[in-house]
Short mmCIF file of N, CA and C in Angstrom, two decimals:
data_model
loop_
_atom_site.label_atom_id
_atom_site.label_comp_id
_atom_site.label_asym_id
_atom_site.label_seq_id
_atom_site.Cartn_x
_atom_site.Cartn_y
_atom_site.Cartn_z
N THR K 1 -30.44 56.10 -175.92
CA THR K 1 -31.08 55.74 -174.66
C THR K 1 -30.31 56.37 -173.50
N GLN K 2 -30.95 56.45 -172.39
CA GLN K 2 -30.29 56.92 -171.18
C GLN K 2 -30.77 56.05 -170.03
N LEU K 3 -29.96 55.99 -168.99
CA LEU K 3 -30.40 55.25 -167.81
C LEU K 3 -31.17 56.21 -166.92
N ASN K 4 -32.41 55.88 -166.65
CA ASN K 4 -33.26 56.72 -165.83
C ASN K 4 -33.26 56.24 -164.39
N GLU K 5 -33.09 54.97 -164.23
CA GLU K 5 -33.00 54.35 -162.91
C GLU K 5 -32.17 53.10 -163.10
N PRO K 6 -31.61 52.55 -162.04
CA PRO K 6 -30.77 51.36 -162.20
C PRO K 6 -31.51 50.25 -162.94
N GLY K 7 -30.90 49.77 -164.02
CA GLY K 7 -31.46 48.66 -164.78
C GLY K 7 -32.54 49.02 -165.79
N ALA K 8 -32.91 50.31 -165.87
CA ALA K 8 -33.94 50.70 -166.82
C ALA K 8 -33.35 51.62 -167.88
N ALA K 9 -33.42 51.21 -169.13
CA ALA K 9 -32.96 52.04 -170.24
C ALA K 9 -34.18 52.68 -170.88
N ILE K 10 -34.16 54.00 -171.02
CA ILE K 10 -35.28 54.73 -171.61
C ILE K 10 -34.85 55.26 -172.97
N CYS K 11 -35.61 54.93 -173.99
CA CYS K 11 -35.36 55.43 -175.34
C CYS K 11 -35.82 56.88 -175.40
N LEU K 12 -34.90 57.80 -175.69
CA LEU K 12 -35.25 59.22 -175.70
C LEU K 12 -36.30 59.57 -176.75
N PRO K 13 -36.17 59.12 -178.02
CA PRO K 13 -37.20 59.51 -179.00
C PRO K 13 -38.59 58.98 -178.67
N HIS K 14 -38.67 57.75 -178.16
CA HIS K 14 -39.98 57.14 -177.94
C HIS K 14 -40.47 57.26 -176.50
N ARG K 15 -39.57 57.60 -175.59
CA ARG K 15 -39.89 57.68 -174.16
C ARG K 15 -40.44 56.35 -173.63
N ARG K 16 -39.89 55.27 -174.18
CA ARG K 16 -40.32 53.94 -173.73
C ARG K 16 -39.17 53.26 -173.01
N ARG K 17 -39.54 52.42 -172.09
CA ARG K 17 -38.58 51.65 -171.32
C ARG K 17 -38.13 50.46 -172.15
N HIS K 18 -36.84 50.18 -172.19
CA HIS K 18 -36.31 49.04 -172.92
C HIS K 18 -35.69 48.03 -171.96
N LYS K 19 -35.41 46.88 -172.48
CA LYS K 19 -34.76 45.86 -171.68
C LYS K 19 -33.35 46.33 -171.35
N PRO K 20 -32.89 46.18 -170.13
CA PRO K 20 -31.60 46.74 -169.72
C PRO K 20 -30.41 46.18 -170.48
N TYR K 21 -30.50 44.99 -171.01
CA TYR K 21 -29.35 44.41 -171.72
C TYR K 21 -29.22 44.92 -173.15
N MET K 22 -30.19 45.68 -173.65
CA MET K 22 -30.10 46.22 -175.01
C MET K 22 -28.84 47.06 -175.19
N ARG K 23 -28.50 47.85 -174.18
CA ARG K 23 -27.30 48.67 -174.24
C ARG K 23 -26.06 47.79 -174.46
N THR K 24 -25.99 46.66 -173.78
CA THR K 24 -24.86 45.74 -173.91
C THR K 24 -24.81 45.15 -175.31
N ILE K 25 -25.97 44.75 -175.84
CA ILE K 25 -26.04 44.18 -177.18
C ILE K 25 -25.58 45.20 -178.22
N VAL K 26 -26.07 46.42 -178.12
CA VAL K 26 -25.72 47.46 -179.09
C VAL K 26 -24.24 47.81 -178.99
N ARG K 27 -23.72 47.91 -177.78
CA ARG K 27 -22.29 48.23 -177.63
C ARG K 27 -21.41 47.11 -178.20
N ALA K 28 -21.81 45.87 -177.99
CA ALA K 28 -21.04 44.75 -178.55
C ALA K 28 -20.99 44.87 -180.07
N TRP K 29 -22.11 45.21 -180.68
CA TRP K 29 -22.16 45.37 -182.14
C TRP K 29 -21.30 46.54 -182.58
N GLN K 30 -21.34 47.64 -181.85
CA GLN K 30 -20.56 48.83 -182.22
C GLN K 30 -19.06 48.57 -182.16
N GLU K 31 -18.64 47.73 -181.25
CA GLU K 31 -17.21 47.52 -181.01
C GLU K 31 -16.61 46.37 -181.81
N ALA K 32 -17.42 45.55 -182.44
CA ALA K 32 -16.90 44.36 -183.12
C ALA K 32 -17.17 44.41 -184.62
N GLU K 33 -16.16 44.05 -185.39
CA GLU K 33 -16.38 43.89 -186.83
C GLU K 33 -17.12 42.58 -187.10
N LEU K 34 -16.83 41.60 -186.26
CA LEU K 34 -17.45 40.27 -186.37
C LEU K 34 -18.14 39.97 -185.05
N LEU K 35 -19.44 39.76 -185.11
CA LEU K 35 -20.21 39.44 -183.92
C LEU K 35 -20.97 38.14 -184.16
N LEU K 36 -20.66 37.13 -183.37
CA LEU K 36 -21.35 35.84 -183.41
C LEU K 36 -22.07 35.70 -182.08
N ALA K 37 -23.35 35.38 -182.10
CA ALA K 37 -24.09 35.29 -180.85
C ALA K 37 -25.20 34.27 -180.95
N GLU K 38 -25.44 33.63 -179.82
CA GLU K 38 -26.61 32.78 -179.67
C GLU K 38 -27.61 33.56 -178.85
N LYS K 39 -28.89 33.32 -179.10
CA LYS K 39 -29.90 34.15 -178.46
C LYS K 39 -31.08 33.31 -177.98
N SER K 40 -31.85 33.93 -177.13
CA SER K 40 -33.14 33.41 -176.73
C SER K 40 -34.18 34.28 -177.45
N ARG K 41 -35.29 33.72 -177.78
CA ARG K 41 -36.31 34.51 -178.48
C ARG K 41 -36.79 35.69 -177.63
N GLN K 42 -36.78 35.55 -176.32
CA GLN K 42 -37.27 36.61 -175.45
C GLN K 42 -36.34 37.83 -175.42
N VAL K 43 -35.11 37.66 -175.87
CA VAL K 43 -34.13 38.74 -175.83
C VAL K 43 -34.37 39.77 -176.93
N VAL K 44 -35.08 39.44 -177.96
CA VAL K 44 -35.34 40.27 -179.14
C VAL K 44 -34.04 40.78 -179.77
N TYR K 45 -33.06 39.91 -179.84
CA TYR K 45 -31.75 40.23 -180.41
C TYR K 45 -31.88 40.62 -181.88
N SER K 46 -32.68 39.89 -182.63
CA SER K 46 -32.84 40.21 -184.05
C SER K 46 -33.41 41.61 -184.24
N TRP K 47 -34.38 41.99 -183.42
CA TRP K 47 -34.93 43.33 -183.51
C TRP K 47 -33.85 44.37 -183.25
N ALA K 48 -33.02 44.13 -182.25
CA ALA K 48 -31.93 45.06 -181.94
C ALA K 48 -30.98 45.19 -183.12
N MET K 49 -30.64 44.06 -183.75
CA MET K 49 -29.72 44.10 -184.88
C MET K 49 -30.34 44.81 -186.09
N VAL K 50 -31.61 44.60 -186.31
CA VAL K 50 -32.30 45.32 -187.39
C VAL K 50 -32.21 46.82 -187.11
N GLY K 51 -32.43 47.21 -185.87
CA GLY K 51 -32.38 48.62 -185.50
C GLY K 51 -31.02 49.27 -185.71
N VAL K 52 -29.96 48.59 -185.29
CA VAL K 52 -28.63 49.20 -185.45
C VAL K 52 -28.22 49.26 -186.92
N HIS K 53 -28.64 48.28 -187.69
CA HIS K 53 -28.33 48.30 -189.13
C HIS K 53 -29.13 49.39 -189.84
N LEU K 54 -30.38 49.60 -189.44
CA LEU K 54 -31.16 50.69 -190.00
C LEU K 54 -30.50 52.03 -189.67
N HIS K 55 -30.08 52.20 -188.45
CA HIS K 55 -29.40 53.43 -188.05
C HIS K 55 -28.15 53.67 -188.90
N LEU K 56 -27.41 52.61 -189.14
CA LEU K 56 -26.21 52.71 -189.98
C LEU K 56 -26.57 53.20 -191.38
N ALA K 57 -27.62 52.64 -191.95
CA ALA K 57 -28.05 53.04 -193.30
C ALA K 57 -28.50 54.50 -193.33
N MET K 58 -29.07 54.97 -192.23
CA MET K 58 -29.57 56.34 -192.17
C MET K 58 -28.47 57.37 -191.88
N THR K 59 -27.34 56.92 -191.38
CA THR K 59 -26.32 57.88 -190.94
C THR K 59 -24.99 57.77 -191.67
N ARG K 60 -24.75 56.69 -192.38
CA ARG K 60 -23.48 56.53 -193.08
C ARG K 60 -23.72 56.54 -194.59
N PRO K 61 -23.31 57.59 -195.26
CA PRO K 61 -23.52 57.67 -196.71
C PRO K 61 -22.87 56.50 -197.45
N GLY K 62 -23.56 56.02 -198.46
CA GLY K 62 -23.04 54.94 -199.28
C GLY K 62 -23.10 53.56 -198.66
N SER K 63 -23.88 53.41 -197.60
CA SER K 63 -23.98 52.11 -196.91
C SER K 63 -24.71 51.09 -197.77
N LEU K 64 -24.18 49.88 -197.78
CA LEU K 64 -24.85 48.73 -198.38
C LEU K 64 -24.97 47.68 -197.29
N ILE K 65 -26.19 47.41 -196.89
CA ILE K 65 -26.45 46.51 -195.77
C ILE K 65 -27.30 45.36 -196.25
N GLY K 66 -26.95 44.15 -195.81
CA GLY K 66 -27.70 42.96 -196.18
C GLY K 66 -28.35 42.33 -194.97
N PHE K 67 -29.61 41.93 -195.12
CA PHE K 67 -30.32 41.12 -194.13
C PHE K 67 -30.49 39.76 -194.77
N GLN K 68 -29.78 38.77 -194.25
CA GLN K 68 -29.84 37.42 -194.84
C GLN K 68 -30.46 36.46 -193.84
N SER K 69 -31.41 35.67 -194.33
CA SER K 69 -32.06 34.68 -193.49
C SER K 69 -32.18 33.37 -194.27
N GLU K 70 -32.83 32.39 -193.66
CA GLU K 70 -32.85 31.06 -194.27
C GLU K 70 -33.62 31.00 -195.58
N ASN K 71 -34.52 31.96 -195.80
CA ASN K 71 -35.21 32.04 -197.09
C ASN K 71 -35.58 33.50 -197.35
N PHE K 72 -36.01 33.77 -198.56
CA PHE K 72 -36.31 35.15 -198.94
C PHE K 72 -37.45 35.77 -198.13
N PRO K 73 -38.58 35.06 -197.90
CA PRO K 73 -39.65 35.67 -197.10
C PRO K 73 -39.19 36.07 -195.69
N LYS K 74 -38.33 35.27 -195.08
CA LYS K 74 -37.85 35.62 -193.73
C LYS K 74 -36.89 36.81 -193.78
N ALA K 75 -36.12 36.92 -194.84
CA ALA K 75 -35.24 38.09 -195.01
C ALA K 75 -36.09 39.34 -195.23
N VAL K 76 -37.16 39.22 -195.99
CA VAL K 76 -38.06 40.35 -196.21
C VAL K 76 -38.74 40.74 -194.90
N GLU K 77 -39.03 39.76 -194.05
CA GLU K 77 -39.62 40.07 -192.74
C GLU K 77 -38.66 40.94 -191.92
N LEU K 78 -37.36 40.67 -191.98
CA LEU K 78 -36.39 41.53 -191.29
C LEU K 78 -36.44 42.94 -191.87
N LEU K 79 -36.54 43.03 -193.17
CA LEU K 79 -36.64 44.32 -193.85
C LEU K 79 -37.93 45.05 -193.41
N ASN K 80 -39.01 44.32 -193.27
CA ASN K 80 -40.27 44.92 -192.82
C ASN K 80 -40.16 45.45 -191.40
N ARG K 81 -39.37 44.78 -190.57
CA ARG K 81 -39.13 45.28 -189.22
C ARG K 81 -38.40 46.63 -189.28
N ALA K 82 -37.42 46.73 -190.17
CA ALA K 82 -36.70 48.00 -190.33
C ALA K 82 -37.66 49.10 -190.80
N ALA K 83 -38.54 48.76 -191.72
CA ALA K 83 -39.53 49.73 -192.20
C ALA K 83 -40.45 50.17 -191.07
N LEU K 84 -40.88 49.23 -190.25
CA LEU K 84 -41.73 49.56 -189.10
C LEU K 84 -40.99 50.50 -188.14
N MET K 85 -39.73 50.18 -187.88
CA MET K 85 -38.94 51.03 -186.98
C MET K 85 -38.83 52.45 -187.55
N TYR K 86 -38.53 52.54 -188.82
CA TYR K 86 -38.39 53.85 -189.46
C TYR K 86 -39.72 54.61 -189.38
N ASP K 87 -40.81 53.94 -189.70
CA ASP K 87 -42.13 54.59 -189.72
C ASP K 87 -42.59 55.06 -188.35
N THR K 88 -42.10 54.43 -187.28
CA THR K 88 -42.53 54.81 -185.93
C THR K 88 -41.57 55.79 -185.27
N LEU K 89 -40.51 56.18 -185.95
CA LEU K 89 -39.64 57.21 -185.41
C LEU K 89 -40.39 58.53 -185.35
N PRO K 90 -40.05 59.40 -184.39
CA PRO K 90 -40.64 60.74 -184.41
C PRO K 90 -40.34 61.42 -185.75
N GLU K 91 -41.22 62.28 -186.18
CA GLU K 91 -41.10 62.91 -187.50
C GLU K 91 -39.75 63.58 -187.70
N ALA K 92 -39.22 64.19 -186.67
CA ALA K 92 -37.93 64.90 -186.79
C ALA K 92 -36.79 63.94 -187.14
N LEU K 93 -36.90 62.69 -186.75
CA LEU K 93 -35.84 61.71 -187.04
C LEU K 93 -36.03 61.04 -188.40
N ARG K 94 -37.21 61.16 -188.98
CA ARG K 94 -37.46 60.63 -190.32
C ARG K 94 -37.16 61.75 -191.33
N ARG K 95 -35.90 62.13 -191.40
CA ARG K 95 -35.51 63.31 -192.18
C ARG K 95 -35.82 63.20 -193.66
N TRP K 96 -36.07 62.01 -194.16
CA TRP K 96 -36.39 61.84 -195.59
C TRP K 96 -37.88 61.62 -195.81
N GLY K 97 -38.67 61.83 -194.79
CA GLY K 97 -40.11 61.67 -194.93
C GLY K 97 -40.52 60.22 -194.80
N PRO K 98 -41.80 59.95 -195.04
CA PRO K 98 -42.29 58.57 -194.90
C PRO K 98 -41.74 57.65 -195.99
N LEU K 99 -41.68 56.37 -195.68
CA LEU K 99 -41.29 55.38 -196.67
C LEU K 99 -42.37 55.28 -197.74
N SER K 100 -41.94 55.18 -198.98
CA SER K 100 -42.87 55.09 -200.10
C SER K 100 -42.23 54.20 -201.16
N ASP K 101 -43.03 53.68 -202.06
CA ASP K 101 -42.47 52.90 -203.17
C ASP K 101 -42.40 53.72 -204.45
N THR K 102 -42.67 55.02 -204.39
CA THR K 102 -42.60 55.85 -205.58
C THR K 102 -41.15 56.15 -205.95
N PRO K 103 -40.83 56.24 -207.23
CA PRO K 103 -39.44 56.44 -207.66
C PRO K 103 -38.78 57.71 -207.14
N LYS K 104 -39.55 58.75 -206.88
CA LYS K 104 -38.95 60.01 -206.43
C LYS K 104 -38.93 60.16 -204.91
N ALA K 105 -39.37 59.15 -204.17
CA ALA K 105 -39.40 59.24 -202.71
C ALA K 105 -37.98 59.38 -202.16
N ARG K 106 -37.85 60.10 -201.07
CA ARG K 106 -36.55 60.29 -200.42
C ARG K 106 -36.23 59.13 -199.48
N ALA K 107 -37.23 58.34 -199.13
CA ALA K 107 -37.07 57.11 -198.36
C ALA K 107 -37.96 56.08 -199.05
N ARG K 108 -37.33 55.07 -199.68
CA ARG K 108 -38.08 54.12 -200.50
C ARG K 108 -38.09 52.74 -199.87
N LYS K 109 -39.25 52.11 -199.93
CA LYS K 109 -39.39 50.71 -199.53
C LYS K 109 -39.97 49.97 -200.71
N ILE K 110 -39.18 49.09 -201.28
CA ILE K 110 -39.61 48.22 -202.36
C ILE K 110 -39.60 46.81 -201.77
N GLU K 111 -40.12 45.84 -202.46
CA GLU K 111 -40.27 44.50 -201.89
C GLU K 111 -39.00 43.99 -201.18
N ASP K 112 -37.85 44.09 -201.84
CA ASP K 112 -36.65 43.47 -201.29
C ASP K 112 -35.61 44.47 -200.81
N ARG K 113 -35.99 45.75 -200.65
CA ARG K 113 -35.00 46.73 -200.21
C ARG K 113 -35.62 47.99 -199.63
N ILE K 114 -34.82 48.65 -198.83
CA ILE K 114 -35.10 50.00 -198.35
C ILE K 114 -33.96 50.85 -198.86
N GLU K 115 -34.31 52.02 -199.41
CA GLU K 115 -33.28 52.90 -199.97
C GLU K 115 -33.45 54.31 -199.42
N PHE K 116 -32.32 54.96 -199.18
CA PHE K 116 -32.26 56.37 -198.86
C PHE K 116 -31.41 57.02 -199.95
N PRO K 117 -32.04 57.40 -201.09
CA PRO K 117 -31.29 57.86 -202.26
C PRO K 117 -30.33 59.01 -202.00
N GLU K 118 -30.72 59.96 -201.17
CA GLU K 118 -29.82 61.09 -200.91
C GLU K 118 -28.56 60.64 -200.18
N MET K 119 -28.68 59.60 -199.39
CA MET K 119 -27.52 59.04 -198.67
C MET K 119 -26.78 58.01 -199.53
N ARG K 120 -27.40 57.58 -200.61
CA ARG K 120 -26.89 56.49 -201.44
C ARG K 120 -26.74 55.21 -200.59
N SER K 121 -27.66 55.03 -199.67
CA SER K 121 -27.64 53.88 -198.77
C SER K 121 -28.83 52.98 -199.07
N ARG K 122 -28.62 51.67 -198.85
CA ARG K 122 -29.72 50.73 -199.03
C ARG K 122 -29.54 49.51 -198.16
N ILE K 123 -30.65 48.90 -197.86
CA ILE K 123 -30.69 47.64 -197.11
C ILE K 123 -31.39 46.65 -198.03
N ILE K 124 -30.76 45.48 -198.22
CA ILE K 124 -31.28 44.49 -199.15
C ILE K 124 -31.61 43.19 -198.40
N ALA K 125 -32.73 42.58 -198.72
CA ALA K 125 -33.12 41.27 -198.18
C ALA K 125 -32.54 40.17 -199.06
N LEU K 126 -31.93 39.16 -198.42
CA LEU K 126 -31.28 38.08 -199.16
C LEU K 126 -31.65 36.72 -198.56
N PRO K 127 -31.89 35.72 -199.40
CA PRO K 127 -32.04 34.36 -198.88
C PRO K 127 -30.66 33.80 -198.54
N CYS K 128 -30.64 32.65 -197.87
CA CYS K 128 -29.35 32.06 -197.50
C CYS K 128 -28.62 31.57 -198.76
N GLY K 129 -27.34 31.37 -198.59
CA GLY K 129 -26.52 30.88 -199.69
C GLY K 129 -25.35 31.80 -199.97
N PRO K 130 -24.19 31.22 -200.25
CA PRO K 130 -22.99 32.03 -200.45
C PRO K 130 -23.04 32.91 -201.69
N ASN K 131 -23.73 32.48 -202.72
CA ASN K 131 -23.79 33.29 -203.94
C ASN K 131 -24.54 34.59 -203.74
N GLN K 132 -25.38 34.65 -202.71
CA GLN K 132 -26.14 35.86 -202.42
C GLN K 132 -25.25 36.97 -201.88
N VAL K 133 -24.18 36.60 -201.17
CA VAL K 133 -23.33 37.63 -200.54
C VAL K 133 -22.07 37.93 -201.33
N ARG K 134 -21.68 37.05 -202.22
CA ARG K 134 -20.42 37.23 -202.95
C ARG K 134 -20.39 38.46 -203.86
N MET K 135 -21.51 38.81 -204.41
CA MET K 135 -21.51 39.82 -205.46
C MET K 135 -21.54 41.27 -204.95
N PHE K 136 -21.52 41.48 -203.64
CA PHE K 136 -21.60 42.82 -203.08
C PHE K 136 -20.41 43.14 -202.19
N THR K 137 -20.13 44.42 -202.02
CA THR K 137 -19.15 44.88 -201.04
C THR K 137 -19.97 45.49 -199.90
N TRP K 138 -20.08 44.76 -198.82
CA TRP K 138 -20.99 45.10 -197.74
C TRP K 138 -20.39 46.12 -196.78
N THR K 139 -21.21 47.05 -196.34
CA THR K 139 -20.89 47.87 -195.19
C THR K 139 -21.16 47.03 -193.95
N ALA K 140 -22.27 46.33 -193.97
CA ALA K 140 -22.65 45.44 -192.86
C ALA K 140 -23.58 44.36 -193.40
N LEU K 141 -23.41 43.17 -192.86
CA LEU K 141 -24.26 42.05 -193.23
C LEU K 141 -24.77 41.40 -191.95
N PHE K 142 -26.09 41.27 -191.85
CA PHE K 142 -26.73 40.65 -190.70
C PHE K 142 -27.33 39.32 -191.14
N MET K 143 -26.82 38.24 -190.59
CA MET K 143 -27.31 36.88 -190.88
C MET K 143 -28.10 36.41 -189.66
N ASP K 144 -29.37 36.07 -189.89
CA ASP K 144 -30.25 35.73 -188.78
C ASP K 144 -30.64 34.26 -188.80
N GLU K 145 -30.77 33.69 -187.61
CA GLU K 145 -31.19 32.30 -187.40
C GLU K 145 -30.35 31.32 -188.22
N VAL K 146 -29.06 31.50 -188.17
CA VAL K 146 -28.16 30.74 -189.04
C VAL K 146 -28.05 29.26 -188.67
N GLN K 147 -28.33 28.90 -187.43
CA GLN K 147 -28.29 27.48 -187.07
C GLN K 147 -29.49 26.71 -187.64
N HIS K 148 -30.43 27.40 -188.24
CA HIS K 148 -31.61 26.77 -188.81
C HIS K 148 -31.57 26.73 -190.33
N TRP K 149 -30.51 27.25 -190.92
CA TRP K 149 -30.39 27.21 -192.38
C TRP K 149 -30.17 25.77 -192.81
N GLU K 150 -30.82 25.36 -193.87
CA GLU K 150 -30.67 24.01 -194.42
C GLU K 150 -30.17 24.10 -195.84
N PRO K 151 -29.11 23.39 -196.17
CA PRO K 151 -28.24 22.64 -195.28
C PRO K 151 -27.32 23.58 -194.51
N ASP K 152 -26.70 23.04 -193.47
CA ASP K 152 -25.79 23.82 -192.63
C ASP K 152 -24.64 24.41 -193.44
N GLU K 153 -24.27 23.74 -194.53
CA GLU K 153 -23.18 24.23 -195.39
C GLU K 153 -23.52 25.59 -196.00
N ASP K 154 -24.82 25.90 -196.15
CA ASP K 154 -25.20 27.21 -196.67
C ASP K 154 -24.69 28.32 -195.76
N PHE K 155 -24.82 28.13 -194.44
CA PHE K 155 -24.28 29.15 -193.54
C PHE K 155 -22.76 29.16 -193.58
N GLU K 156 -22.15 27.99 -193.53
CA GLU K 156 -20.68 27.92 -193.54
C GLU K 156 -20.11 28.63 -194.76
N GLU K 157 -20.66 28.37 -195.92
CA GLU K 157 -20.16 29.00 -197.15
C GLU K 157 -20.52 30.48 -197.22
N SER K 158 -21.69 30.85 -196.75
CA SER K 158 -22.08 32.26 -196.71
C SER K 158 -21.18 33.04 -195.77
N TYR K 159 -20.91 32.45 -194.62
CA TYR K 159 -20.03 33.08 -193.63
C TYR K 159 -18.64 33.29 -194.21
N THR K 160 -18.09 32.27 -194.85
CA THR K 160 -16.77 32.38 -195.46
C THR K 160 -16.75 33.46 -196.54
N SER K 161 -17.78 33.50 -197.35
CA SER K 161 -17.87 34.52 -198.39
C SER K 161 -18.00 35.92 -197.79
N ALA K 162 -18.74 36.03 -196.71
CA ALA K 162 -19.00 37.34 -196.10
C ALA K 162 -17.80 37.88 -195.34
N LEU K 163 -16.86 37.03 -194.99
CA LEU K 163 -15.68 37.52 -194.26
C LEU K 163 -14.93 38.59 -195.05
N ALA K 164 -15.08 38.58 -196.37
CA ALA K 164 -14.46 39.61 -197.19
C ALA K 164 -14.98 41.00 -196.82
N ALA K 165 -16.21 41.08 -196.33
CA ALA K 165 -16.77 42.37 -195.91
C ALA K 165 -15.95 42.97 -194.78
N ILE K 166 -15.53 42.13 -193.87
CA ILE K 166 -14.74 42.60 -192.73
C ILE K 166 -13.38 43.10 -193.21
N LYS K 167 -12.78 42.36 -194.11
CA LYS K 167 -11.48 42.76 -194.63
C LYS K 167 -11.55 44.11 -195.33
N GLY K 168 -12.71 44.45 -195.87
CA GLY K 168 -12.89 45.73 -196.55
C GLY K 168 -13.37 46.84 -195.62
N GLY K 169 -13.42 46.57 -194.33
CA GLY K 169 -13.83 47.59 -193.36
C GLY K 169 -15.28 47.49 -192.94
N GLY K 170 -15.98 46.42 -193.33
CA GLY K 170 -17.39 46.27 -192.98
C GLY K 170 -17.58 45.47 -191.70
N ARG K 171 -18.83 45.10 -191.46
CA ARG K 171 -19.22 44.33 -190.28
C ARG K 171 -19.98 43.07 -190.70
N LEU K 172 -19.84 42.05 -189.88
CA LEU K 172 -20.58 40.81 -190.09
C LEU K 172 -21.17 40.39 -188.76
N THR K 173 -22.47 40.18 -188.73
CA THR K 173 -23.17 39.75 -187.53
C THR K 173 -23.96 38.50 -187.87
N ALA K 174 -23.75 37.42 -187.12
CA ALA K 174 -24.48 36.16 -187.33
C ALA K 174 -25.03 35.70 -185.98
N VAL K 175 -26.36 35.64 -185.90
CA VAL K 175 -27.01 35.26 -184.65
C VAL K 175 -28.00 34.13 -184.90
N SER K 176 -28.31 33.40 -183.83
CA SER K 176 -29.27 32.32 -183.97
C SER K 176 -29.71 31.81 -182.61
N THR K 177 -30.93 31.30 -182.57
CA THR K 177 -31.31 30.48 -181.43
C THR K 177 -30.57 29.16 -181.62
N VAL K 178 -30.33 28.45 -180.53
CA VAL K 178 -29.54 27.23 -180.57
C VAL K 178 -30.37 26.09 -181.14
N LYS K 179 -29.76 25.36 -182.08
CA LYS K 179 -30.45 24.21 -182.66
C LYS K 179 -29.72 22.91 -182.30
N HIS K 180 -28.44 22.83 -182.61
CA HIS K 180 -27.74 21.56 -182.44
C HIS K 180 -26.24 21.81 -182.31
N PRO K 181 -25.56 21.07 -181.45
CA PRO K 181 -24.12 21.26 -181.26
C PRO K 181 -23.27 20.99 -182.50
N ASN K 182 -23.79 20.27 -183.47
CA ASN K 182 -22.99 19.99 -184.66
C ASN K 182 -23.05 21.10 -185.70
N ARG K 183 -23.88 22.12 -185.46
CA ARG K 183 -24.02 23.22 -186.41
C ARG K 183 -22.76 24.08 -186.43
N TYR K 184 -22.44 24.60 -187.61
CA TYR K 184 -21.23 25.40 -187.80
C TYR K 184 -21.23 26.65 -186.91
N HIS K 185 -22.33 27.35 -186.83
CA HIS K 185 -22.42 28.55 -186.00
C HIS K 185 -22.21 28.21 -184.53
N TYR K 186 -22.81 27.12 -184.07
CA TYR K 186 -22.64 26.67 -182.69
C TYR K 186 -21.16 26.46 -182.39
N ARG K 187 -20.46 25.81 -183.31
CA ARG K 187 -19.03 25.55 -183.11
C ARG K 187 -18.21 26.84 -183.21
N LEU K 188 -18.60 27.75 -184.10
CA LEU K 188 -17.91 29.04 -184.20
C LEU K 188 -18.00 29.82 -182.90
N CYS K 189 -19.19 29.84 -182.32
CA CYS K 189 -19.41 30.59 -181.07
C CYS K 189 -18.56 30.06 -179.93
N ARG K 190 -18.18 28.81 -179.99
CA ARG K 190 -17.39 28.20 -178.93
C ARG K 190 -15.91 28.06 -179.29
N GLY K 191 -15.52 28.62 -180.41
CA GLY K 191 -14.11 28.56 -180.82
C GLY K 191 -13.65 27.18 -181.24
N LEU K 192 -14.58 26.33 -181.69
CA LEU K 192 -14.23 24.95 -182.08
C LEU K 192 -13.90 24.84 -183.56
N VAL K 193 -13.94 25.92 -184.29
CA VAL K 193 -13.66 25.91 -185.73
C VAL K 193 -12.43 26.76 -185.98
#
């Protein structure tokens, strides 16, 4: 993006105007191994996080990225957003061609994953729960709407399990709209844990 006028961010590939705070959100993600944030639905924070994680998968060979949400269908919805973003990129930026579910495709979209075989990169959809994140070495893990996971211990245990990703050089991002002050994420964001 570039600033075309004060407060207006213009996306160069799409030539569309974006919300001015998107630059701040993306920079915060770029600079932090661990990003905890509360959001408003109008901010489209989840969309921004899906976009930066997709970019990571497209540019960093061997990336393993997880989209984790309160259940599998919601995690797949995050994956579908990434597929939509990829499909709407200008052709020159879709260097592996269109997404396809065929085994020989250079950009594959299967029910629970997006793969870029030449890059050896993939994005996987995961339901909540610590056992979902323990078995992988993540390049980046995006946990969405974590204050709404039931029970709250699912986020707490998933978060603790995912911290190993940071120790290995990866990233962990956990965002949510605010639900209740007793939630683990709410307390983490305020330094109460």
